[in-house]
Short mmCIF file of C-alpha atoms in Angstrom, two decimals:
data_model
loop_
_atom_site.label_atom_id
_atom_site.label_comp_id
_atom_site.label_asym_id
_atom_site.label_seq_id
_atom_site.Cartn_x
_atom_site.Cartn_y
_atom_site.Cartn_z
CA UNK A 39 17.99 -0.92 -2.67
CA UNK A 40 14.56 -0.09 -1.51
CA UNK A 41 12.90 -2.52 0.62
CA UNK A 42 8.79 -2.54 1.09
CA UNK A 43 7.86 -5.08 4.00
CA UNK A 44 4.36 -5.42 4.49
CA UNK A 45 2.04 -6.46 7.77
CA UNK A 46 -1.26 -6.40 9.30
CA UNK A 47 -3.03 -9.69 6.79
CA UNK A 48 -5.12 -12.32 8.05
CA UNK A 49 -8.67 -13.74 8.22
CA UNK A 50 -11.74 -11.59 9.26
CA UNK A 51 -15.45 -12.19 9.30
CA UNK A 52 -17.54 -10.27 6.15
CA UNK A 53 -18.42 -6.67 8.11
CA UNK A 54 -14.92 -6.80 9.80
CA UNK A 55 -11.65 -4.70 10.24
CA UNK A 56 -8.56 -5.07 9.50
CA UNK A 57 -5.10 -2.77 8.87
CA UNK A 58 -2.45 -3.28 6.78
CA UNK A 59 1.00 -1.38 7.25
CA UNK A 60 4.17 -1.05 4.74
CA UNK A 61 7.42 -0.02 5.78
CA UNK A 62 10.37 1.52 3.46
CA UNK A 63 13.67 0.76 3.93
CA UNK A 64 16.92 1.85 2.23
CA UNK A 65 18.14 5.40 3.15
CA UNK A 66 14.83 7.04 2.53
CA UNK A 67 14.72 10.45 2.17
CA UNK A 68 11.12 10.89 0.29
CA UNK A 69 8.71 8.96 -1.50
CA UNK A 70 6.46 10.51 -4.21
CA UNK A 71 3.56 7.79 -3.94
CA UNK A 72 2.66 5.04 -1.95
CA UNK A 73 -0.38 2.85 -1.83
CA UNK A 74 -1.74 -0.92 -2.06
CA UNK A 75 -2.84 -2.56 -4.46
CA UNK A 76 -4.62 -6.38 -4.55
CA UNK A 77 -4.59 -9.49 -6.68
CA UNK A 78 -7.48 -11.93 -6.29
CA UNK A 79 -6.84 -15.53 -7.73
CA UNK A 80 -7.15 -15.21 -11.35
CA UNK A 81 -7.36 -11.66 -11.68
CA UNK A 82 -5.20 -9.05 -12.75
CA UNK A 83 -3.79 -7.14 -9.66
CA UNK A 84 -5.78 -3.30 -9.24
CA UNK A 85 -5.77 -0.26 -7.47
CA UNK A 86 -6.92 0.12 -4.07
CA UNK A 87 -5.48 3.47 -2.41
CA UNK A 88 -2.33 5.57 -3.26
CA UNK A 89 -1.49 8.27 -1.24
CA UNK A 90 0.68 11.12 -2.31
CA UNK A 91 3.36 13.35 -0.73
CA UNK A 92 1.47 16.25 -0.64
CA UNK A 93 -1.56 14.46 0.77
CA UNK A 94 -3.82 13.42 -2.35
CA UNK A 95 -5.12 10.25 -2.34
CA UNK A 96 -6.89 8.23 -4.97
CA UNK A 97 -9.37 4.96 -4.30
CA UNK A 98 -10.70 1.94 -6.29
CA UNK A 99 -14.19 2.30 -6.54
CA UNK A 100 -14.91 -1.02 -4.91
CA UNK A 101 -13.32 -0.14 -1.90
CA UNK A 102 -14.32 3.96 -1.78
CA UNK A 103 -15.93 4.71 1.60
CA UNK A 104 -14.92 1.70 3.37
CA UNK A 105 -10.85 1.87 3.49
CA UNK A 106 -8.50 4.74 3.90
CA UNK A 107 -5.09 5.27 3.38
CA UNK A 108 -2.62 7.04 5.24
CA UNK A 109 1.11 7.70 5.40
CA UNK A 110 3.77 8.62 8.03
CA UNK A 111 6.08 10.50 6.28
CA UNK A 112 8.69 10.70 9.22
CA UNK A 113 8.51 6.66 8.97
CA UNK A 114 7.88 6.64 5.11
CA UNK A 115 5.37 4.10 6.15
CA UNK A 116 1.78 4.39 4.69
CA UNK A 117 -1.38 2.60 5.98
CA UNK A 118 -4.37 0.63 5.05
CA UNK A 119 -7.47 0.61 7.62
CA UNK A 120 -9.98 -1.33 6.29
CA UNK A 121 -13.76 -1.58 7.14
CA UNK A 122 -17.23 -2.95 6.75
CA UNK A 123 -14.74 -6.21 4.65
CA UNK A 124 -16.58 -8.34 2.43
CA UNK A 125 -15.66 -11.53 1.03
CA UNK A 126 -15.05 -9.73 -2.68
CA UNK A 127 -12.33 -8.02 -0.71
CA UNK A 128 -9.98 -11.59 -0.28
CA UNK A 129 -7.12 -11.20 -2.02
CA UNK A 130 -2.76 -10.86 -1.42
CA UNK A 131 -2.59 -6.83 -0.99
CA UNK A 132 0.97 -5.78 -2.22
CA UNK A 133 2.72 -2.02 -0.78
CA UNK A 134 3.94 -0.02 -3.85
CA UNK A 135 6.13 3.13 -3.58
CA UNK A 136 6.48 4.98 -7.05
CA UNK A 137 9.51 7.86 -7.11
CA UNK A 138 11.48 7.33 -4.12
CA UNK A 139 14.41 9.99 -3.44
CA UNK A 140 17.02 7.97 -0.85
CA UNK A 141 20.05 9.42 0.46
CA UNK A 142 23.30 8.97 -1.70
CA UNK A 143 27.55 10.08 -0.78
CA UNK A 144 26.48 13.46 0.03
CA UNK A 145 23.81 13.91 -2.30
CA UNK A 146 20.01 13.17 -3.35
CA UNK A 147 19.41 10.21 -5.87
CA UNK A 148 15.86 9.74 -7.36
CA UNK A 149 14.67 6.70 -8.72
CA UNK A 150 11.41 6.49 -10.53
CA UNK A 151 10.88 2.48 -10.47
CA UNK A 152 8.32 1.17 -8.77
CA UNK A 153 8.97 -0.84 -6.01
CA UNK A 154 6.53 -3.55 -4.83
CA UNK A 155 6.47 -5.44 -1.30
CA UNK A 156 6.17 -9.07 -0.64
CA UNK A 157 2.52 -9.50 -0.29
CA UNK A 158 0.03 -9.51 2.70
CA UNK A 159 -3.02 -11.92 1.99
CA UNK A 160 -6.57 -11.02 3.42
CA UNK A 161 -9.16 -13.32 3.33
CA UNK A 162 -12.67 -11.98 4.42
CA UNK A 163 -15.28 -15.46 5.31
CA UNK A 164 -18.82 -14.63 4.71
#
């Protein structure tokens, strides 16, 4: 089973930093996509930054020159560094990995679920 744990949430002052970090677990051998994505109270939960294997990457548009997402594929870890936060940004931001290959009895087994982590929250005071 493939295990997302999430880190790096807290409480920062609007113009703040913060980074966020997801680890896979679970005899990884690739993962086709992984990125965050947020849920503000009452709101439906939305994009903020996937990152492909081959290094494409796709952004929210409220969050598009201020965070950046980045993966270790050795770790099959993937990143969040957030800037210039502003209170619109508070919300629980969940790690998704989408296609993940993991090591099976001598072979390669792909699963194309999604798998979603636990949650981080980030609250941003103005």
């Amino acid at each position: 089973q493939v295990q997302l744990v999430e880190s790096g949430g807290g409480l920062v002052q609007s113009g703040g930093s913060l980074r966020l970090s997801c680890a896979a677990s679970g005899n990884i051998h690739s993962i086709n996509v992984m990125g965050w994505y947020r849920q503000a109270p009452g709101k439906q939960r939305e994009l903020v930054a996937v990152h492909t294997r081959i290094g494409t990457t796709n952004y929210g548009d409220s969050v598009k020159g201020r965070f950046t997402v980045s993966r270790d594929g050795a770790k099959a870890a993937v990143y969040l560094q957030m800037t210039n936060l502003k209170p619109e940004d508070t919300a629980v931001y969940y790690c998704n990995a989408v296609g993940v290959t993991q090591y099976g009895l001598g072979t390669l087994e792909f699963n194309a679920d999604a798998f979603w982590g636990q949650g981080t929250p980030v609250t941003v005071s103005s």
